[in-house]
Amino acid sequence: ADPGFAEALNAKGVVLTHGQIVANLDAVHRALAMQANDVCCSWLPLFHDMGLIGSVLGSMYGAIDQLLMPPDDFAREPLAWLRVVSSYRATLTVAPNWAYGQCLDRIGPDEAKRLDLASCRVAISGAEMVDAAIARRFAARFQPAGFRPEAMLPGYGLAEAGVAASFSALERGVQSVWVRRSALGGDVVQLAPPGAADAREVVSVGKPVPGMEIDVVVSDGHVGSEGRT
């Protein structure tokens, strides 16, 4: 039997209270400095916390307009997502790292130039590890369409928190450090020269959202020290 399947069968659900969700929505609202004239665009599935809580309930909490697309539309044509952002002047959007990569793979420079992404002030990248190279290439590909590199906002979330745990600072863009791969294998974060043979680039996911505290707990149940994973 597939061990992953067995593990899924034994997974335990987490109860989220109404108060928890509202508190997390308020934290997101504050972290993103949401305004009444913001417009959110999302194609994320509603069975995922980033789609249901982050996008739908987040827009409702902020009392802002929302543009919802079926996930199939994005899967068939990633350009459809950016066309909606362009046509309806969306200011907020969100997607996992691989989706930005799909845009790079399937939207050429000429098509990119025909868009107008100047309205987008926040493009969250979350739900999986953020690749600095993809984020930079996305910003470069769509900068002729008005997309600002500072709009790319890496974040970290988990359903147990509601949706968001940490966000990078607004208008900072992608910040990263280079660390030694071999040290990471031993649960140690050790800075390395950029591009070194035994190094990999790791993107910062910022600081905890307002009201959130984050501890890194090691296997023995104690809070880990700085520089440990």
PDB file of C-alpha atoms in Angstrom:
ATOM      1  CA  ALA A   1       0.000   0.000   0.000  1.00  0.00           C
ATOM      2  CA  ASP A   2       1.078   3.557  -0.649  1.00  0.00           C
ATOM      3  CA  PRO A   3       2.383   4.946   2.683  1.00  0.00           C
ATOM      4  CA  GLY A   4       1.271   8.432   1.663  1.00  0.00           C
ATOM      5  CA  PHE A   5      -2.287   7.182   1.159  1.00  0.00           C
ATOM      6  CA  ALA A   6      -2.244   5.464   4.548  1.00  0.00           C
ATOM      7  CA  GLU A   7      -0.985   8.666   6.152  1.00  0.00           C
ATOM      8  CA  ALA A   8      -3.809  10.644   4.518  1.00  0.00           C
ATOM      9  CA  LEU A   9      -6.388   8.219   5.909  1.00  0.00           C
ATOM     10  CA  ASN A  10      -5.000   8.764   9.402  1.00  0.00           C
ATOM     11  CA  ALA A  11      -4.891  12.553   9.112  1.00  0.00           C
ATOM     12  CA  LYS A  12      -6.755  14.405  11.837  1.00  0.00           C
ATOM     13  CA  GLY A  13      -8.848  17.470  11.186  1.00  0.00           C
ATOM     14  CA  VAL A  14      -8.367  20.790  12.944  1.00  0.00           C
ATOM     15  CA  VAL A  15     -11.321  22.742  14.280  1.00  0.00           C
ATOM     16  CA  LEU A  16     -11.278  26.441  13.413  1.00  0.00           C
ATOM     17  CA  THR A  17     -13.559  28.615  15.474  1.00  0.00           C
ATOM     18  CA  HIS A  18     -15.421  31.612  14.115  1.00  0.00           C
ATOM     19  CA  GLY A  19     -13.254  33.827  16.319  1.00  0.00           C
ATOM     20  CA  GLN A  20     -10.042  32.329  14.945  1.00  0.00           C
ATOM     21  CA  ILE A  21     -11.054  32.908  11.346  1.00  0.00           C
ATOM     22  CA  VAL A  22     -12.193  36.470  11.971  1.00  0.00           C
ATOM     23  CA  ALA A  23      -8.963  37.237  13.843  1.00  0.00           C
ATOM     24  CA  ASN A  24      -6.873  35.888  10.966  1.00  0.00           C
ATOM     25  CA  LEU A  25      -8.928  37.781   8.387  1.00  0.00           C
ATOM     26  CA  ASP A  26      -8.365  40.961  10.389  1.00  0.00           C
ATOM     27  CA  ALA A  27      -4.628  40.245  10.484  1.00  0.00           C
ATOM     28  CA  VAL A  28      -4.540  39.792   6.709  1.00  0.00           C
ATOM     29  CA  HIS A  29      -6.573  42.973   6.238  1.00  0.00           C
ATOM     30  CA  ARG A  30      -4.073  44.931   8.324  1.00  0.00           C
ATOM     31  CA  ALA A  31      -0.949  43.304   6.881  1.00  0.00           C
ATOM     32  CA  LEU A  32      -2.032  44.094   3.319  1.00  0.00           C
ATOM     33  CA  ALA A  33      -3.295  47.582   4.226  1.00  0.00           C
ATOM     34  CA  MET A  34      -6.548  46.807   2.409  1.00  0.00           C
ATOM     35  CA  GLN A  35      -8.601  49.801   1.289  1.00  0.00           C
ATOM     36  CA  ALA A  36     -12.216  50.171   0.167  1.00  0.00           C
ATOM     37  CA  ASN A  37     -11.139  50.606  -3.468  1.00  0.00           C
ATOM     38  CA  ASP A  38      -9.107  47.375  -3.580  1.00  0.00           C
ATOM     39  CA  VAL A  39     -10.191  44.661  -6.034  1.00  0.00           C
ATOM     40  CA  CYS A  40      -9.150  41.038  -5.506  1.00  0.00           C
ATOM     41  CA  CYS A  41      -8.748  38.569  -8.370  1.00  0.00           C
ATOM     42  CA  SER A  42      -8.534  34.830  -7.673  1.00  0.00           C
ATOM     43  CA  TRP A  43      -8.821  31.537  -9.544  1.00  0.00           C
ATOM     44  CA  LEU A  44      -7.837  29.429  -6.525  1.00  0.00           C
ATOM     45  CA  PRO A  45     -10.134  26.480  -5.713  1.00  0.00           C
ATOM     46  CA  LEU A  46     -12.592  27.075  -2.898  1.00  0.00           C
ATOM     47  CA  PHE A  47     -11.684  23.813  -1.177  1.00  0.00           C
ATOM     48  CA  HIS A  48      -8.283  25.344  -0.394  1.00  0.00           C
ATOM     49  CA  ASP A  49      -7.802  27.731   2.525  1.00  0.00           C
ATOM     50  CA  MET A  50      -6.046  30.293   0.328  1.00  0.00           C
ATOM     51  CA  GLY A  51      -9.019  30.317  -2.036  1.00  0.00           C
ATOM     52  CA  LEU A  52     -11.917  30.127   0.432  1.00  0.00           C
ATOM     53  CA  ILE A  53     -10.602  31.968   3.493  1.00  0.00           C
ATOM     54  CA  GLY A  54      -7.885  34.117   1.986  1.00  0.00           C
ATOM     55  CA  SER A  55      -9.635  35.266  -1.169  1.00  0.00           C
ATOM     56  CA  VAL A  56     -13.407  34.902  -0.720  1.00  0.00           C
ATOM     57  CA  LEU A  57     -13.812  35.524   3.007  1.00  0.00           C
ATOM     58  CA  GLY A  58     -10.907  37.979   2.951  1.00  0.00           C
ATOM     59  CA  SER A  59     -12.684  40.090   0.343  1.00  0.00           C
ATOM     60  CA  MET A  60     -15.952  39.876   2.261  1.00  0.00           C
ATOM     61  CA  TYR A  61     -14.239  40.946   5.484  1.00  0.00           C
ATOM     62  CA  GLY A  62     -12.592  43.866   3.719  1.00  0.00           C
ATOM     63  CA  ALA A  63     -15.858  44.743   1.911  1.00  0.00           C
ATOM     64  CA  ILE A  64     -14.003  44.919  -1.390  1.00  0.00           C
ATOM     65  CA  ASP A  65     -14.920  43.757  -4.876  1.00  0.00           C
ATOM     66  CA  GLN A  66     -13.786  40.317  -5.924  1.00  0.00           C
ATOM     67  CA  LEU A  67     -13.247  38.697  -9.304  1.00  0.00           C
ATOM     68  CA  LEU A  68     -13.586  34.901  -9.128  1.00  0.00           C
ATOM     69  CA  MET A  69     -12.410  32.596 -11.919  1.00  0.00           C
ATOM     70  CA  PRO A  70     -12.787  28.812 -12.172  1.00  0.00           C
ATOM     71  CA  PRO A  71      -9.452  27.042 -11.572  1.00  0.00           C
ATOM     72  CA  ASP A  72      -9.950  25.241 -14.900  1.00  0.00           C
ATOM     73  CA  ASP A  73      -9.726  28.570 -16.730  1.00  0.00           C
ATOM     74  CA  PHE A  74      -6.259  29.161 -15.336  1.00  0.00           C
ATOM     75  CA  ALA A  75      -5.167  25.583 -16.022  1.00  0.00           C
ATOM     76  CA  ARG A  76      -6.220  25.867 -19.674  1.00  0.00           C
ATOM     77  CA  GLU A  77      -4.798  29.336 -20.209  1.00  0.00           C
ATOM     78  CA  PRO A  78      -2.767  31.140 -17.528  1.00  0.00           C
ATOM     79  CA  LEU A  79      -3.055  34.301 -19.616  1.00  0.00           C
ATOM     80  CA  ALA A  80      -6.781  34.378 -18.720  1.00  0.00           C
ATOM     81  CA  TRP A  81      -5.872  35.185 -15.098  1.00  0.00           C
ATOM     82  CA  LEU A  82      -3.694  38.143 -16.016  1.00  0.00           C
ATOM     83  CA  ARG A  83      -6.235  39.366 -18.551  1.00  0.00           C
ATOM     84  CA  VAL A  84      -8.821  39.636 -15.766  1.00  0.00           C
ATOM     85  CA  VAL A  85      -6.346  41.521 -13.571  1.00  0.00           C
ATOM     86  CA  SER A  86      -5.621  43.800 -16.518  1.00  0.00           C
ATOM     87  CA  SER A  87      -9.212  44.364 -17.668  1.00  0.00           C
ATOM     88  CA  TYR A  88     -10.789  44.923 -14.245  1.00  0.00           C
ATOM     89  CA  ARG A  89      -7.864  46.801 -12.656  1.00  0.00           C
ATOM     90  CA  ALA A  90      -7.403  44.282  -9.857  1.00  0.00           C
ATOM     91  CA  THR A  91      -5.134  45.469  -7.059  1.00  0.00           C
ATOM     92  CA  LEU A  92      -4.714  42.191  -5.143  1.00  0.00           C
ATOM     93  CA  THR A  93      -4.098  38.686  -6.412  1.00  0.00           C
ATOM     94  CA  VAL A  94      -2.639  35.479  -5.046  1.00  0.00           C
ATOM     95  CA  ALA A  95      -1.250  32.220  -6.391  1.00  0.00           C
ATOM     96  CA  PRO A  96       1.256  29.488  -5.578  1.00  0.00           C
ATOM     97  CA  ASN A  97       4.802  29.680  -6.896  1.00  0.00           C
ATOM     98  CA  TRP A  98       4.178  27.141  -9.673  1.00  0.00           C
ATOM     99  CA  ALA A  99       1.403  29.314 -11.120  1.00  0.00           C
ATOM    100  CA  TYR A 100       3.815  32.192 -11.672  1.00  0.00           C
ATOM    101  CA  GLY A 101       6.099  29.651 -13.343  1.00  0.00           C
ATOM    102  CA  GLN A 102       3.261  28.552 -15.624  1.00  0.00           C
ATOM    103  CA  CYS A 103       2.795  32.153 -16.703  1.00  0.00           C
ATOM    104  CA  LEU A 104       6.463  32.289 -17.658  1.00  0.00           C
ATOM    105  CA  ASP A 105       6.274  29.022 -19.566  1.00  0.00           C
ATOM    106  CA  ARG A 106       3.069  29.794 -21.442  1.00  0.00           C
ATOM    107  CA  ILE A 107       2.907  33.582 -21.882  1.00  0.00           C
ATOM    108  CA  GLY A 108       5.449  35.097 -24.222  1.00  0.00           C
ATOM    109  CA  PRO A 109       6.934  38.604 -24.061  1.00  0.00           C
ATOM    110  CA  ASP A 110       4.714  39.900 -26.872  1.00  0.00           C
ATOM    111  CA  GLU A 111       1.532  38.734 -25.132  1.00  0.00           C
ATOM    112  CA  ALA A 112       2.788  40.143 -21.846  1.00  0.00           C
ATOM    113  CA  LYS A 113       3.235  43.611 -23.351  1.00  0.00           C
ATOM    114  CA  ARG A 114      -0.437  43.731 -24.337  1.00  0.00           C
ATOM    115  CA  LEU A 115      -1.532  43.535 -20.676  1.00  0.00           C
ATOM    116  CA  ASP A 116      -1.855  46.384 -18.191  1.00  0.00           C
ATOM    117  CA  LEU A 117      -0.841  45.179 -14.732  1.00  0.00           C
ATOM    118  CA  ALA A 118      -0.013  48.572 -13.257  1.00  0.00           C
ATOM    119  CA  SER A 119      -3.028  48.374 -10.932  1.00  0.00           C
ATOM    120  CA  CYS A 120      -1.655  45.311  -9.113  1.00  0.00           C
ATOM    121  CA  ARG A 121      -0.147  46.482  -5.839  1.00  0.00           C
ATOM    122  CA  VAL A 122       0.094  43.028  -4.203  1.00  0.00           C
ATOM    123  CA  ALA A 123       0.707  39.643  -5.842  1.00  0.00           C
ATOM    124  CA  ILE A 124       1.018  37.097  -3.039  1.00  0.00           C
ATOM    125  CA  SER A 125       3.087  33.973  -3.634  1.00  0.00           C
ATOM    126  CA  GLY A 126       2.343  31.267  -1.088  1.00  0.00           C
ATOM    127  CA  ALA A 127       1.129  27.700  -0.439  1.00  0.00           C
ATOM    128  CA  GLU A 128       4.535  26.267  -1.356  1.00  0.00           C
ATOM    129  CA  MET A 129       8.215  27.246  -1.282  1.00  0.00           C
ATOM    130  CA  VAL A 130       8.794  30.460  -3.195  1.00  0.00           C
ATOM    131  CA  ASP A 131      11.477  30.264  -5.888  1.00  0.00           C
ATOM    132  CA  ALA A 132      13.402  33.544  -6.051  1.00  0.00           C
ATOM    133  CA  ALA A 133      14.374  32.976  -9.683  1.00  0.00           C
ATOM    134  CA  ILE A 134      10.756  32.468 -10.761  1.00  0.00           C
ATOM    135  CA  ALA A 135       9.641  35.566  -8.849  1.00  0.00           C
ATOM    136  CA  ARG A 136      12.374  37.678 -10.450  1.00  0.00           C
ATOM    137  CA  ARG A 137      11.703  36.321 -13.938  1.00  0.00           C
ATOM    138  CA  PHE A 138       7.957  36.929 -13.538  1.00  0.00           C
ATOM    139  CA  ALA A 139       8.598  40.526 -12.521  1.00  0.00           C
ATOM    140  CA  ALA A 140      10.952  41.037 -15.454  1.00  0.00           C
ATOM    141  CA  ARG A 141       8.618  39.406 -17.997  1.00  0.00           C
ATOM    142  CA  PHE A 142       5.629  41.515 -16.972  1.00  0.00           C
ATOM    143  CA  GLN A 143       7.368  44.754 -16.069  1.00  0.00           C
ATOM    144  CA  PRO A 144       6.710  46.079 -19.624  1.00  0.00           C
ATOM    145  CA  ALA A 145       3.013  45.596 -18.783  1.00  0.00           C
ATOM    146  CA  GLY A 146       3.354  47.779 -15.707  1.00  0.00           C
ATOM    147  CA  PHE A 147       3.889  45.057 -13.117  1.00  0.00           C
ATOM    148  CA  ARG A 148       6.142  46.318 -10.340  1.00  0.00           C
ATOM    149  CA  PRO A 149       8.705  43.940  -8.766  1.00  0.00           C
ATOM    150  CA  GLU A 150       7.787  45.441  -5.378  1.00  0.00           C
ATOM    151  CA  ALA A 151       4.268  44.021  -5.752  1.00  0.00           C
ATOM    152  CA  MET A 152       5.476  40.424  -5.396  1.00  0.00           C
ATOM    153  CA  LEU A 153       4.810  39.432  -1.795  1.00  0.00           C
ATOM    154  CA  PRO A 154       5.985  36.031  -0.495  1.00  0.00           C
ATOM    155  CA  GLY A 155       4.007  34.645   2.418  1.00  0.00           C
ATOM    156  CA  TYR A 156       3.611  31.586   4.600  1.00  0.00           C
ATOM    157  CA  GLY A 157       0.324  30.120   5.688  1.00  0.00           C
ATOM    158  CA  LEU A 158      -1.308  27.007   7.029  1.00  0.00           C
ATOM    159  CA  ALA A 159      -4.914  25.987   7.435  1.00  0.00           C
ATOM    160  CA  GLU A 160      -4.469  25.552  11.186  1.00  0.00           C
ATOM    161  CA  ALA A 161      -3.923  29.312  11.442  1.00  0.00           C
ATOM    162  CA  GLY A 162      -6.923  30.116   9.267  1.00  0.00           C
ATOM    163  CA  VAL A 163      -4.862  31.041   6.231  1.00  0.00           C
ATOM    164  CA  ALA A 164      -1.938  33.425   6.858  1.00  0.00           C
ATOM    165  CA  ALA A 165       0.925  33.151   9.347  1.00  0.00           C
ATOM    166  CA  SER A 166       3.467  35.579   7.902  1.00  0.00           C
ATOM    167  CA  PHE A 167       3.847  38.072   5.060  1.00  0.00           C
ATOM    168  CA  SER A 168       6.769  39.964   3.660  1.00  0.00           C
ATOM    169  CA  ALA A 169       6.569  43.712   4.126  1.00  0.00           C
ATOM    170  CA  LEU A 170       4.583  45.668   1.558  1.00  0.00           C
ATOM    171  CA  GLU A 171       6.616  47.255  -1.227  1.00  0.00           C
ATOM    172  CA  ARG A 172       9.738  45.244  -0.353  1.00  0.00           C
ATOM    173  CA  GLY A 173       9.498  42.700  -3.133  1.00  0.00           C
ATOM    174  CA  VAL A 174      11.354  39.403  -2.843  1.00  0.00           C
ATOM    175  CA  GLN A 175      14.100  39.278  -0.215  1.00  0.00           C
ATOM    176  CA  SER A 176      16.374  36.243   0.057  1.00  0.00           C
ATOM    177  CA  VAL A 177      19.531  34.789   1.588  1.00  0.00           C
ATOM    178  CA  TRP A 178      21.920  32.063   0.462  1.00  0.00           C
ATOM    179  CA  VAL A 179      22.479  29.169   2.861  1.00  0.00           C
ATOM    180  CA  ARG A 180      24.601  26.012   2.827  1.00  0.00           C
ATOM    181  CA  ARG A 181      22.700  22.939   1.615  1.00  0.00           C
ATOM    182  CA  SER A 182      24.833  20.548   3.655  1.00  0.00           C
ATOM    183  CA  ALA A 183      24.113  22.449   6.869  1.00  0.00           C
ATOM    184  CA  LEU A 184      20.376  22.454   6.156  1.00  0.00           C
ATOM    185  CA  GLY A 185      20.525  18.660   6.168  1.00  0.00           C
ATOM    186  CA  GLY A 186      21.605  18.931   9.785  1.00  0.00           C
ATOM    187  CA  ASP A 187      18.831  21.402  10.632  1.00  0.00           C
ATOM    188  CA  VAL A 188      21.228  24.343  10.750  1.00  0.00           C
ATOM    189  CA  VAL A 189      20.821  27.608   8.846  1.00  0.00           C
ATOM    190  CA  GLN A 190      24.292  28.746   7.807  1.00  0.00           C
ATOM    191  CA  LEU A 191      24.796  31.688   5.475  1.00  0.00           C
ATOM    192  CA  ALA A 192      26.806  31.071   2.306  1.00  0.00           C
ATOM    193  CA  PRO A 193      28.214  33.212  -0.536  1.00  0.00           C
ATOM    194  CA  PRO A 194      25.651  33.708  -3.325  1.00  0.00           C
ATOM    195  CA  GLY A 195      26.003  31.090  -6.035  1.00  0.00           C
ATOM    196  CA  ALA A 196      28.459  28.916  -4.081  1.00  0.00           C
ATOM    197  CA  ALA A 197      28.554  25.242  -5.020  1.00  0.00           C
ATOM    198  CA  ASP A 198      27.076  24.118  -1.695  1.00  0.00           C
ATOM    199  CA  ALA A 199      24.506  26.890  -1.486  1.00  0.00           C
ATOM    200  CA  ARG A 200      20.861  27.479  -2.264  1.00  0.00           C
ATOM    201  CA  GLU A 201      18.807  30.652  -2.269  1.00  0.00           C
ATOM    202  CA  VAL A 202      16.007  30.811   0.295  1.00  0.00           C
ATOM    203  CA  VAL A 203      13.241  33.425   0.076  1.00  0.00           C
ATOM    204  CA  SER A 204      12.097  35.282   3.175  1.00  0.00           C
ATOM    205  CA  VAL A 205       8.402  34.938   4.011  1.00  0.00           C
ATOM    206  CA  GLY A 206       8.553  37.965   6.268  1.00  0.00           C
ATOM    207  CA  LYS A 207       7.234  38.478   9.765  1.00  0.00           C
ATOM    208  CA  PRO A 208       4.139  37.141  11.551  1.00  0.00           C
ATOM    209  CA  VAL A 209       0.910  38.871  10.612  1.00  0.00           C
ATOM    210  CA  PRO A 210      -0.486  41.207  13.308  1.00  0.00           C
ATOM    211  CA  GLY A 211      -1.500  39.328  16.429  1.00  0.00           C
ATOM    212  CA  MET A 212       0.345  36.144  15.417  1.00  0.00           C
ATOM    213  CA  GLU A 213       3.271  34.609  17.296  1.00  0.00           C
ATOM    214  CA  ILE A 214       5.417  31.912  15.661  1.00  0.00           C
ATOM    215  CA  ASP A 215       7.715  29.462  17.424  1.00  0.00           C
ATOM    216  CA  VAL A 216       9.852  26.846  15.676  1.00  0.00           C
ATOM    217  CA  VAL A 217       9.429  23.748  17.855  1.00  0.00           C
ATOM    218  CA  VAL A 218      12.029  20.987  17.506  1.00  0.00           C
ATOM    219  CA  SER A 219      11.428  17.259  17.793  1.00  0.00           C
ATOM    220  CA  ASP A 220      11.777  17.148  21.582  1.00  0.00           C
ATOM    221  CA  GLY A 221       8.991  19.711  21.966  1.00  0.00           C
ATOM    222  CA  HIS A 222      11.203  22.653  22.885  1.00  0.00           C
ATOM    223  CA  VAL A 223      11.458  25.931  20.992  1.00  0.00           C
ATOM    224  CA  GLY A 224      14.464  25.859  18.684  1.00  0.00           C
ATOM    225  CA  SER A 225      17.280  28.345  18.946  1.00  0.00           C
ATOM    226  CA  GLU A 226      18.081  30.961  16.311  1.00  0.00           C
ATOM    227  CA  GLY A 227      19.734  29.505  13.236  1.00  0.00           C
ATOM    228  CA  ARG A 228      18.086  26.095  13.590  1.00  0.00           C
ATOM    229  CA  THR A 229      15.355  24.687  11.335  1.00  0.00           C
TER     230      THR A 229
END
